mmCIF file of C-alpha atoms in Angstrom:
data_model
loop_
_atom_site.group_PDB
_atom_site.id
_atom_site.type_symbol
_atom_site.label_atom_id
_atom_site.label_comp_id
_atom_site.label_asym_id
_atom_site.label_seq_id
_atom_site.Cartn_x
_atom_site.Cartn_y
_atom_site.Cartn_z
ATOM 1 C CA UNK S 1 -33.476 -93.698 -21.826
ATOM 2 C CA UNK S 2 -36.003 -94.173 -24.640
ATOM 3 C CA UNK S 3 -36.035 -97.918 -23.918
ATOM 4 C CA UNK S 4 -36.800 -97.208 -20.264
ATOM 5 C CA UNK S 5 -39.624 -94.853 -21.199
ATOM 6 C CA UNK S 6 -41.067 -97.416 -23.595
ATOM 7 C CA UNK S 7 -40.885 -100.170 -20.987
ATOM 8 C CA UNK S 8 -42.532 -97.876 -18.447
ATOM 9 C CA UNK S 9 -45.405 -97.188 -20.824
ATOM 10 C CA UNK S 10 -45.810 -100.896 -21.559
ATOM 11 C CA UNK S 11 -45.842 -101.748 -17.852
ATOM 12 C CA UNK S 12 -48.356 -98.997 -17.176
ATOM 13 C CA UNK S 13 -50.567 -100.209 -19.997
ATOM 14 C CA UNK S 14 -50.198 -103.775 -18.756
ATOM 15 C CA UNK S 15 -51.237 -102.916 -15.213
ATOM 16 C CA UNK S 16 -54.378 -101.141 -16.435
ATOM 17 C CA UNK S 17 -55.043 -103.696 -19.166
ATOM 18 C CA UNK S 18 -55.429 -106.774 -16.970
ATOM 19 C CA UNK S 19 -58.691 -108.625 -17.363
ATOM 20 C CA UNK S 20 -61.585 -108.026 -14.982
ATOM 21 C CA UNK S 21 -61.369 -111.707 -14.070
ATOM 22 C CA UNK S 22 -57.787 -111.232 -12.873
ATOM 23 C CA UNK S 23 -58.655 -108.137 -10.854
ATOM 24 C CA UNK S 24 -61.610 -109.964 -9.306
ATOM 25 C CA UNK S 25 -59.303 -112.830 -8.361
ATOM 26 C CA UNK S 26 -56.940 -110.486 -6.519
ATOM 27 C CA UNK S 27 -59.854 -108.810 -4.799
ATOM 28 C CA UNK S 28 -61.409 -112.110 -3.688
ATOM 29 C CA UNK S 29 -58.077 -113.338 -2.284
ATOM 30 C CA UNK S 30 -57.634 -110.104 -0.358
ATOM 31 C CA UNK S 31 -61.157 -110.270 1.048
ATOM 32 C CA UNK S 32 -60.993 -113.952 2.075
ATOM 33 C CA UNK S 33 -61.986 -114.251 5.730
ATOM 34 C CA UNK S 34 -60.111 -117.467 6.453
ATOM 35 C CA UNK S 35 -57.247 -119.556 5.145
ATOM 36 C CA UNK S 36 -59.728 -122.251 4.123
ATOM 37 C CA UNK S 37 -61.680 -119.773 1.986
ATOM 38 C CA UNK S 38 -58.455 -118.485 0.433
ATOM 39 C CA UNK S 39 -57.395 -122.062 -0.386
ATOM 40 C CA UNK S 40 -60.721 -122.764 -2.085
ATOM 41 C CA UNK S 41 -60.307 -119.673 -4.286
ATOM 42 C CA UNK S 42 -56.740 -120.603 -5.229
ATOM 43 C CA UNK S 43 -57.612 -124.256 -5.965
ATOM 44 C CA UNK S 44 -60.397 -123.145 -8.305
ATOM 45 C CA UNK S 45 -57.925 -120.826 -10.003
ATOM 46 C CA UNK S 46 -55.432 -123.677 -10.414
ATOM 47 C CA UNK S 47 -58.018 -125.788 -12.202
ATOM 48 C CA UNK S 48 -58.856 -122.863 -14.482
ATOM 49 C CA UNK S 49 -55.207 -122.226 -15.308
ATOM 50 C CA UNK S 50 -54.549 -125.913 -16.033
ATOM 51 C CA UNK S 51 -57.280 -125.816 -18.685
ATOM 52 C CA UNK S 52 -56.323 -122.514 -20.280
ATOM 53 C CA UNK S 53 -52.524 -122.461 -20.158
ATOM 54 C CA UNK S 54 -52.149 -125.474 -22.427
ATOM 55 C CA UNK S 55 -54.387 -123.985 -25.128
ATOM 56 C CA UNK S 56 -52.208 -123.456 -28.207
ATOM 57 C CA UNK S 57 -54.354 -120.485 -29.290
ATOM 58 C CA UNK S 58 -53.809 -118.493 -26.078
ATOM 59 C CA UNK S 59 -52.635 -114.946 -27.020
ATOM 60 C CA UNK S 60 -49.258 -113.888 -25.627
ATOM 61 C CA UNK S 61 -50.834 -111.087 -23.611
ATOM 62 C CA UNK S 62 -53.134 -113.606 -21.930
ATOM 63 C CA UNK S 63 -50.270 -116.034 -21.346
ATOM 64 C CA UNK S 64 -48.359 -113.253 -19.580
ATOM 65 C CA UNK S 65 -51.333 -112.747 -17.275
ATOM 66 C CA UNK S 66 -51.579 -116.479 -16.600
ATOM 67 C CA UNK S 67 -47.881 -116.605 -15.663
ATOM 68 C CA UNK S 68 -48.475 -113.778 -13.188
ATOM 69 C CA UNK S 69 -51.436 -115.694 -11.769
ATOM 70 C CA UNK S 70 -49.129 -118.695 -11.297
ATOM 71 C CA UNK S 71 -46.851 -116.475 -9.224
ATOM 72 C CA UNK S 72 -49.803 -115.647 -6.968
ATOM 73 C CA UNK S 73 -50.600 -119.341 -6.658
ATOM 74 C CA UNK S 74 -47.073 -120.170 -5.484
ATOM 75 C CA UNK S 75 -46.855 -117.131 -3.209
ATOM 76 C CA UNK S 76 -49.924 -118.427 -1.421
ATOM 77 C CA UNK S 77 -48.307 -121.811 -0.796
ATOM 78 C CA UNK S 78 -49.766 -123.919 -3.603
ATOM 79 C CA UNK S 79 -48.045 -125.896 -6.353
ATOM 80 C CA UNK S 80 -47.872 -124.264 -9.789
ATOM 81 C CA UNK S 81 -45.256 -126.580 -11.293
ATOM 82 C CA UNK S 82 -47.610 -127.504 -14.142
ATOM 83 C CA UNK S 83 -46.961 -124.020 -15.579
ATOM 84 C CA UNK S 84 -43.184 -123.767 -15.154
ATOM 85 C CA UNK S 85 -42.466 -124.804 -18.720
ATOM 86 C CA UNK S 86 -44.587 -121.925 -20.019
ATOM 87 C CA UNK S 87 -42.550 -119.441 -17.977
ATOM 88 C CA UNK S 88 -39.391 -120.946 -19.486
ATOM 89 C CA UNK S 89 -40.863 -120.567 -22.995
ATOM 90 C CA UNK S 90 -41.641 -116.914 -22.278
ATOM 91 C CA UNK S 91 -37.943 -116.186 -21.671
ATOM 92 C CA UNK S 92 -37.422 -117.075 -25.357
ATOM 93 C CA UNK S 93 -39.833 -114.357 -26.541
ATOM 94 C CA UNK S 94 -38.438 -111.398 -28.489
ATOM 95 C CA UNK S 95 -40.807 -108.888 -26.851
ATOM 96 C CA UNK S 96 -38.983 -107.173 -23.969
ATOM 97 C CA UNK S 97 -41.925 -107.091 -21.572
ATOM 98 C CA UNK S 98 -42.737 -110.772 -22.108
ATOM 99 C CA UNK S 99 -39.085 -111.809 -21.823
ATOM 100 C CA UNK S 100 -38.645 -109.919 -18.542
ATOM 101 C CA UNK S 101 -41.858 -111.446 -17.199
ATOM 102 C CA UNK S 102 -40.562 -114.901 -18.135
ATOM 103 C CA UNK S 103 -37.224 -114.303 -16.437
ATOM 104 C CA UNK S 104 -38.919 -112.966 -13.320
ATOM 105 C CA UNK S 105 -41.134 -116.034 -13.145
ATOM 106 C CA UNK S 106 -38.391 -118.630 -13.647
ATOM 107 C CA UNK S 107 -36.125 -117.015 -11.044
ATOM 108 C CA UNK S 108 -38.970 -117.305 -8.544
ATOM 109 C CA UNK S 109 -40.199 -120.728 -9.628
ATOM 110 C CA UNK S 110 -36.988 -122.673 -10.172
ATOM 111 C CA UNK S 111 -33.980 -123.633 -8.074
ATOM 112 C CA UNK S 112 -30.513 -123.958 -9.592
ATOM 113 C CA UNK S 113 -30.781 -127.765 -9.617
ATOM 114 C CA UNK S 114 -34.172 -127.916 -11.368
ATOM 115 C CA UNK S 115 -34.422 -130.065 -14.493
ATOM 116 C CA UNK S 116 -35.705 -127.139 -16.584
ATOM 117 C CA UNK S 117 -32.562 -125.033 -16.071
ATOM 118 C CA UNK S 118 -30.880 -126.668 -19.058
ATOM 119 C CA UNK S 119 -33.649 -125.258 -21.297
ATOM 120 C CA UNK S 120 -32.805 -121.626 -20.578
ATOM 121 C CA UNK S 121 -28.991 -121.706 -20.600
ATOM 122 C CA UNK S 122 -28.833 -121.116 -24.364
ATOM 123 C CA UNK S 123 -31.370 -118.287 -24.067
ATOM 124 C CA UNK S 124 -29.322 -116.674 -21.303
ATOM 125 C CA UNK S 125 -26.172 -116.916 -23.417
ATOM 126 C CA UNK S 126 -27.936 -115.183 -26.325
ATOM 127 C CA UNK S 127 -29.459 -112.479 -24.130
ATOM 128 C CA UNK S 128 -26.146 -111.692 -22.435
ATOM 129 C CA UNK S 129 -24.882 -110.680 -25.888
ATOM 130 C CA UNK S 130 -27.955 -108.535 -26.661
ATOM 131 C CA UNK S 131 -27.617 -104.904 -27.786
ATOM 132 C CA UNK S 132 -30.504 -104.007 -25.466
ATOM 133 C CA UNK S 133 -29.051 -103.526 -22.003
ATOM 134 C CA UNK S 134 -32.442 -104.158 -20.381
ATOM 135 C CA UNK S 135 -32.424 -107.658 -21.863
ATOM 136 C CA UNK S 136 -28.856 -108.123 -20.612
ATOM 137 C CA UNK S 137 -29.901 -107.053 -17.100
ATOM 138 C CA UNK S 138 -32.810 -109.514 -17.119
ATOM 139 C CA UNK S 139 -30.467 -112.325 -18.161
ATOM 140 C CA UNK S 140 -27.934 -111.393 -15.464
ATOM 141 C CA UNK S 141 -30.701 -111.530 -12.842
ATOM 142 C CA UNK S 142 -31.397 -115.084 -13.948
ATOM 143 C CA UNK S 143 -27.674 -115.909 -13.904
ATOM 144 C CA UNK S 144 -27.430 -114.875 -10.247
ATOM 145 C CA UNK S 145 -30.318 -117.119 -9.261
ATOM 146 C CA UNK S 146 -30.230 -120.103 -11.597
ATOM 147 C CA UNK S 147 -26.748 -120.849 -12.912
ATOM 148 C CA UNK S 148 -25.226 -123.787 -11.039
ATOM 149 C CA UNK S 149 -21.684 -125.117 -10.814
ATOM 150 C CA UNK S 150 -22.077 -127.259 -13.939
ATOM 151 C CA UNK S 151 -23.393 -124.410 -16.111
ATOM 152 C CA UNK S 152 -21.013 -121.670 -14.928
ATOM 153 C CA UNK S 153 -18.502 -122.327 -17.777
ATOM 154 C CA UNK S 154 -21.249 -121.771 -20.357
ATOM 155 C CA UNK S 155 -21.882 -118.141 -19.316
ATOM 156 C CA UNK S 156 -18.673 -117.110 -17.519
ATOM 157 C CA UNK S 157 -16.859 -115.562 -20.528
ATOM 158 C CA UNK S 158 -19.839 -113.347 -21.380
ATOM 159 C CA UNK S 159 -20.286 -112.231 -17.763
ATOM 160 C CA UNK S 160 -16.606 -111.244 -17.563
ATOM 161 C CA UNK S 161 -16.955 -109.208 -20.777
ATOM 162 C CA UNK S 162 -19.942 -107.367 -19.283
ATOM 163 C CA UNK S 163 -17.783 -106.055 -16.421
ATOM 164 C CA UNK S 164 -16.656 -103.404 -18.924
ATOM 165 C CA UNK S 165 -20.118 -102.611 -20.321
ATOM 166 C CA UNK S 166 -20.961 -98.953 -20.924
ATOM 167 C CA UNK S 167 -24.082 -99.145 -18.713
ATOM 168 C CA UNK S 168 -23.447 -99.044 -14.953
ATOM 169 C CA UNK S 169 -26.522 -101.209 -14.272
ATOM 170 C CA UNK S 170 -25.019 -103.981 -16.387
ATOM 171 C CA UNK S 171 -21.593 -103.707 -14.731
ATOM 172 C CA UNK S 172 -23.197 -103.867 -11.302
ATOM 173 C CA UNK S 173 -25.178 -107.005 -12.112
ATOM 174 C CA UNK S 174 -22.112 -108.571 -13.737
ATOM 175 C CA UNK S 175 -20.188 -108.065 -10.474
ATOM 176 C CA UNK S 176 -23.063 -109.683 -8.588
ATOM 177 C CA UNK S 177 -23.079 -112.631 -10.993
ATOM 178 C CA UNK S 178 -19.318 -113.153 -10.663
ATOM 179 C CA UNK S 179 -19.700 -113.006 -6.877
ATOM 180 C CA UNK S 180 -22.380 -115.670 -7.087
ATOM 181 C CA UNK S 181 -20.041 -117.866 -9.119
ATOM 182 C CA UNK S 182 -17.378 -117.454 -6.434
ATOM 183 C CA UNK S 183 -19.858 -118.544 -3.763
ATOM 184 C CA UNK S 184 -20.927 -121.608 -5.750
ATOM 185 C CA UNK S 185 -17.552 -122.672 -7.129
ATOM 186 C CA UNK S 186 -14.508 -120.642 -6.014
ATOM 187 C CA UNK S 187 -12.140 -122.661 -8.196
ATOM 188 C CA UNK S 188 -14.035 -121.747 -11.382
ATOM 189 C CA UNK S 189 -13.340 -118.007 -10.943
ATOM 190 C CA UNK S 190 -10.112 -118.048 -8.911
ATOM 191 C CA UNK S 191 -8.240 -116.546 -11.890
ATOM 192 C CA UNK S 192 -10.748 -113.677 -12.177
ATOM 193 C CA UNK S 193 -10.731 -112.279 -8.642
ATOM 194 C CA UNK S 194 -8.709 -109.206 -9.629
ATOM 195 C CA UNK S 195 -11.860 -107.963 -11.376
ATOM 196 C CA UNK S 196 -13.368 -107.163 -7.979
ATOM 197 C CA UNK S 197 -10.382 -104.939 -7.194
ATOM 198 C CA UNK S 198 -10.828 -103.124 -10.518
ATOM 199 C CA UNK S 199 -14.529 -102.512 -9.941
ATOM 200 C CA UNK S 200 -13.680 -100.911 -6.600
ATOM 201 C CA UNK S 201 -12.416 -97.987 -8.719
ATOM 202 C CA UNK S 202 -15.518 -97.867 -10.939
ATOM 203 C CA UNK S 203 -16.898 -94.405 -11.693
ATOM 204 C CA UNK S 204 -20.374 -95.464 -10.596
ATOM 205 C CA UNK S 205 -20.897 -95.746 -6.803
ATOM 206 C CA UNK S 206 -23.410 -98.558 -7.311
ATOM 207 C CA UNK S 207 -20.851 -100.732 -9.067
ATOM 208 C CA UNK S 208 -18.262 -99.894 -6.423
ATOM 209 C CA UNK S 209 -20.754 -100.782 -3.695
ATOM 210 C CA UNK S 210 -21.546 -104.097 -5.375
ATOM 211 C CA UNK S 211 -17.843 -104.990 -5.409
ATOM 212 C CA UNK S 212 -17.675 -104.630 -1.610
ATOM 213 C CA UNK S 213 -19.701 -107.817 -1.064
ATOM 214 C CA UNK S 214 -17.288 -110.182 -2.846
ATOM 215 C CA UNK S 215 -14.304 -108.293 -1.422
ATOM 216 C CA UNK S 216 -15.681 -108.802 2.084
ATOM 217 C CA UNK S 217 -15.839 -112.553 1.434
ATOM 218 C CA UNK S 218 -12.309 -112.572 0.038
ATOM 219 C CA UNK S 219 -10.910 -110.548 2.943
ATOM 220 C CA UNK S 220 -12.690 -112.850 5.400
ATOM 221 C CA UNK S 221 -10.936 -115.819 3.799
ATOM 222 C CA UNK S 222 -7.481 -114.252 3.527
ATOM 223 C CA UNK S 223 -6.996 -110.735 4.918
ATOM 224 C CA UNK S 224 -3.237 -110.679 4.293
ATOM 225 C CA UNK S 225 -3.698 -110.786 0.518
ATOM 226 C CA UNK S 226 -5.720 -107.566 0.606
ATOM 227 C CA UNK S 227 -3.700 -105.411 3.020
ATOM 228 C CA UNK S 228 -2.626 -103.273 0.067
ATOM 229 C CA UNK S 229 -6.234 -102.091 -0.324
ATOM 230 C CA UNK S 230 -6.428 -100.495 3.146
ATOM 231 C CA UNK S 231 -5.556 -97.005 1.895
ATOM 232 C CA UNK S 232 -8.054 -97.320 -0.972
ATOM 233 C CA UNK S 233 -10.853 -98.411 1.375
ATOM 234 C CA UNK S 234 -10.052 -95.575 3.777
ATOM 235 C CA UNK S 235 -10.073 -92.980 0.982
ATOM 236 C CA UNK S 236 -13.389 -94.234 -0.367
ATOM 237 C CA UNK S 237 -14.930 -94.309 3.118
ATOM 238 C CA UNK S 238 -13.743 -90.758 3.682
ATOM 239 C CA UNK S 239 -15.365 -89.602 0.447
ATOM 240 C CA UNK S 240 -18.617 -91.321 1.389
ATOM 241 C CA UNK S 241 -18.661 -89.835 4.899
ATOM 242 C CA UNK S 242 -18.046 -86.368 3.465
ATOM 243 C CA UNK S 243 -21.170 -86.562 1.268
ATOM 244 C CA UNK S 244 -19.234 -86.734 -1.997
ATOM 245 C CA UNK S 245 -21.568 -89.370 -3.429
ATOM 246 C CA UNK S 246 -24.797 -88.330 -5.174
ATOM 247 C CA UNK S 247 -27.716 -87.640 -2.839
ATOM 248 C CA UNK S 248 -29.556 -90.608 -4.335
ATOM 249 C CA UNK S 249 -27.357 -92.797 -2.127
ATOM 250 C CA UNK S 250 -28.428 -90.996 1.062
ATOM 251 C CA UNK S 251 -30.798 -92.713 3.460
ATOM 252 C CA UNK S 252 -32.456 -90.561 6.113
ATOM 253 C CA UNK S 253 -29.810 -87.936 5.322
ATOM 254 C CA UNK S 254 -27.010 -90.410 6.086
ATOM 255 C CA UNK S 255 -24.508 -90.619 3.214
ATOM 256 C CA UNK S 256 -24.600 -94.104 1.673
ATOM 257 C CA UNK S 257 -24.907 -95.827 5.084
ATOM 258 C CA UNK S 258 -24.996 -99.367 3.697
ATOM 259 C CA UNK S 259 -21.725 -98.769 1.849
ATOM 260 C CA UNK S 260 -20.269 -97.349 5.066
ATOM 261 C CA UNK S 261 -21.320 -100.391 7.078
ATOM 262 C CA UNK S 262 -19.821 -102.843 4.576
ATOM 263 C CA UNK S 263 -16.556 -100.896 4.443
ATOM 264 C CA UNK S 264 -16.316 -100.751 8.237
ATOM 265 C CA UNK S 265 -16.718 -104.533 8.352
ATOM 266 C CA UNK S 266 -13.899 -104.930 5.825
ATOM 267 C CA UNK S 267 -11.599 -102.495 7.651
ATOM 268 C CA UNK S 268 -12.231 -104.330 10.923
ATOM 269 C CA UNK S 269 -10.836 -107.484 9.323
ATOM 270 C CA UNK S 270 -7.882 -105.763 7.679
ATOM 271 C CA UNK S 271 -6.870 -103.842 10.799
ATOM 272 C CA UNK S 272 -7.108 -106.700 13.274
ATOM 273 C CA UNK S 273 -3.717 -107.027 15.017
ATOM 274 C CA UNK S 274 -2.045 -104.822 12.395
ATOM 275 C CA UNK S 275 -0.743 -101.549 13.811
ATOM 276 C CA UNK S 276 0.359 -100.114 10.481
ATOM 277 C CA UNK S 277 -2.908 -100.864 8.680
ATOM 278 C CA UNK S 278 -4.938 -99.597 11.640
ATOM 279 C CA UNK S 279 -2.999 -96.347 11.681
ATOM 280 C CA UNK S 280 -4.479 -95.414 8.297
ATOM 281 C CA UNK S 281 -7.997 -95.847 9.694
ATOM 282 C CA UNK S 282 -7.922 -93.802 12.893
ATOM 283 C CA UNK S 283 -8.752 -90.399 11.399
ATOM 284 C CA UNK S 284 -11.718 -91.509 9.267
ATOM 285 C CA UNK S 285 -13.167 -93.610 12.107
ATOM 286 C CA UNK S 286 -12.991 -90.629 14.439
ATOM 287 C CA UNK S 287 -14.716 -88.440 11.840
ATOM 288 C CA UNK S 288 -17.539 -90.962 11.406
ATOM 289 C CA UNK S 289 -18.127 -91.187 15.153
ATOM 290 C CA UNK S 290 -18.313 -87.384 15.405
ATOM 291 C CA UNK S 291 -20.509 -86.833 12.356
ATOM 292 C CA UNK S 292 -22.977 -89.735 12.476
ATOM 293 C CA UNK S 293 -26.546 -88.834 13.397
ATOM 294 C CA UNK S 294 -27.506 -90.688 16.561
ATOM 295 C CA UNK S 295 -31.152 -89.607 16.215
ATOM 296 C CA UNK S 296 -31.942 -92.129 13.459
ATOM 297 C CA UNK S 297 -31.825 -95.921 13.385
ATOM 298 C CA UNK S 298 -29.521 -95.959 10.379
ATOM 299 C CA UNK S 299 -27.196 -93.439 12.037
ATOM 300 C CA UNK S 300 -26.992 -95.647 15.114
ATOM 301 C CA UNK S 301 -26.327 -98.662 12.900
ATOM 302 C CA UNK S 302 -23.303 -96.902 11.376
ATOM 303 C CA UNK S 303 -22.110 -95.863 14.846
ATOM 304 C CA UNK S 304 -22.428 -99.427 16.135
ATOM 305 C CA UNK S 305 -20.468 -100.830 13.199
ATOM 306 C CA UNK S 306 -17.843 -98.147 13.712
ATOM 307 C CA UNK S 307 -17.496 -99.189 17.362
ATOM 308 C CA UNK S 308 -17.131 -102.824 16.279
ATOM 309 C CA UNK S 309 -14.370 -101.740 13.909
ATOM 310 C CA UNK S 310 -12.625 -99.699 16.628
ATOM 311 C CA UNK S 311 -12.762 -102.713 18.942
ATOM 312 C CA UNK S 312 -11.341 -105.032 16.266
ATOM 313 C CA UNK S 313 -8.359 -103.056 14.964
ATOM 314 C CA UNK S 314 -5.111 -102.210 16.751
ATOM 315 C CA UNK S 315 -6.246 -100.120 19.763
ATOM 316 C CA UNK S 316 -6.190 -96.323 19.788
ATOM 317 C CA UNK S 317 -6.953 -94.638 23.113
ATOM 318 C CA UNK S 318 -8.768 -91.626 21.619
ATOM 319 C CA UNK S 319 -11.011 -93.827 19.493
ATOM 320 C CA UNK S 320 -11.742 -96.120 22.438
ATOM 321 C CA UNK S 321 -12.795 -93.102 24.505
ATOM 322 C CA UNK S 322 -15.053 -91.825 21.725
ATOM 323 C CA UNK S 323 -16.573 -95.286 21.333
ATOM 324 C CA UNK S 324 -17.202 -95.452 25.098
ATOM 325 C CA UNK S 325 -19.086 -92.136 24.939
ATOM 326 C CA UNK S 326 -21.346 -93.461 22.185
ATOM 327 C CA UNK S 327 -21.956 -96.675 24.131
ATOM 328 C CA UNK S 328 -22.978 -94.642 27.179
ATOM 329 C CA UNK S 329 -25.633 -92.897 25.057
ATOM 330 C CA UNK S 330 -26.895 -96.260 23.816
ATOM 331 C CA UNK S 331 -27.203 -97.588 27.374
ATOM 332 C CA UNK S 332 -29.071 -94.459 28.550
ATOM 333 C CA UNK S 333 -31.554 -94.633 25.676
ATOM 334 C CA UNK S 334 -35.219 -95.458 26.241
ATOM 335 C CA UNK S 335 -35.054 -97.865 23.305
ATOM 336 C CA UNK S 336 -34.533 -101.499 24.274
ATOM 337 C CA UNK S 337 -32.883 -102.114 20.909
ATOM 338 C CA UNK S 338 -30.285 -99.417 21.552
ATOM 339 C CA UNK S 339 -29.709 -100.709 25.086
ATOM 340 C CA UNK S 340 -29.047 -104.178 23.736
ATOM 341 C CA UNK S 341 -26.747 -102.747 21.071
ATOM 342 C CA UNK S 342 -24.917 -100.799 23.779
ATOM 343 C CA UNK S 343 -24.413 -103.930 25.906
ATOM 344 C CA UNK S 344 -23.053 -105.847 22.928
ATOM 345 C CA UNK S 345 -20.712 -102.986 21.962
ATOM 346 C CA UNK S 346 -19.575 -102.625 25.583
ATOM 347 C CA UNK S 347 -18.657 -106.311 25.660
ATOM 348 C CA UNK S 348 -16.515 -105.832 22.561
ATOM 349 C CA UNK S 349 -14.796 -102.796 24.050
ATOM 350 C CA UNK S 350 -14.080 -104.563 27.339
ATOM 351 C CA UNK S 351 -12.588 -107.509 25.454
ATOM 352 C CA UNK S 352 -10.286 -105.116 23.594
ATOM 353 C CA UNK S 353 -9.302 -103.356 26.817
ATOM 354 C CA UNK S 354 -8.496 -106.613 28.595
ATOM 355 C CA UNK S 355 -6.529 -107.862 25.613
ATOM 356 C CA UNK S 356 -4.292 -104.793 25.666
ATOM 357 C CA UNK S 357 -4.046 -104.201 29.438
ATOM 358 C CA UNK S 358 -1.876 -106.690 31.326
ATOM 359 C CA UNK S 359 -3.409 -105.820 34.715
ATOM 360 C CA UNK S 360 -6.963 -106.481 33.513
ATOM 361 C CA UNK S 361 -8.625 -109.578 34.973
ATOM 362 C CA UNK S 362 -11.597 -111.272 33.289
#
C-alpha cells in the first residue's frame, strides 16, 4: 500500500511538473484547426526531439517527458522509431516511475517481432523476480504484449512461479501472460494447462475472472475434456448472480456482468447436446433470466447471452418459454439495437425448436 501511495504521489508530481513547452505542445495540437496544421506542429516537434533525445546530458526527468512526447507523435500517425531505443533503455532504470514509463512506451511502440525485443528480455527476466510487485506487474504487461514464440522459454518458468504470488494483481497478470503463451504457441504450455483450472478456485474474483478467458479457448477446442468443470462453473455463476462478489465488480448494479457473460458462453459449449451436463445448468439459468435488469444495456447483454446459452444446451421447455418472453420484450422495444438482438435470439430459439421437434419444417 505504501508503494502505491508513493507511486501516486510521484505521478501527481509528474503531471504537474511537466514543462511549459510540453503543455503548450498539447494545447497547440488540441487547438489545431486542420489536419495539415496538426501535421506541421508534430513535424516540428519531431525535429526538436531528434536533436534533444540523443544528448547524453539530458536529465532522466526530461527524458521521461520526451518519451511521452514520442507517444503523442505516434498516436497522431507519425513515425517515432528514432526514439524507440531510448524507451528500451528506460525499462532498465531502477526508478519505478521511469521503469513503468519505459515499459508502457515499448509495449505501445514495438511488435513482438521487432528487432529491439531481444534487448529487453533480460530486463524482463530480472523484473519478474523483483521484490516490488509493481515492477513485476509492469514486466508482466510487457510479457503479454512483446514475448514471442522464440522467447517464451526464457520467461515461462518465472511466469508459472508468479501464479502463486501473494498479490492478486500479480496472479491475475500471470494468468493473462500464460494465456498469451497458449495463443502464440500451444505446444510450449500444453503441460501447464491445469494451472487455469487451479486459478478458477482463486480467492480473488479478478484472478478467477482472468482464468475464464483461457478456459473458454480450451473448452472451444475440446469441450469433452472439461465436462468435469460444469458443476464448478454453475456454482460460481450462482454465487455471482446472487451478489456474493464484492460490489466493486458490479456494473450499473449488475453483479459482475462480464464474468457472467463469459461463463454463459462456456456453459453453452459444455451443455451442447449433453443432457446430463445441461441438467446442472437449468436452475441457475432460470434465476438469471428472472433477476436480470432489462432496463439497462448491460442487463440486456446478460439476458441475451443467457438466451444464447439456453438455445445451445439440451432443451428445457420452461427455459425456452422464459427465453421467448424475454425475446418478445426485445422485439417490442423502441430501441433498434434491442430489436436486432431480439431477431437474432429468436432465430437461435427457432433453430433449437426445429432441431428437437420432428414435425417442424424449415
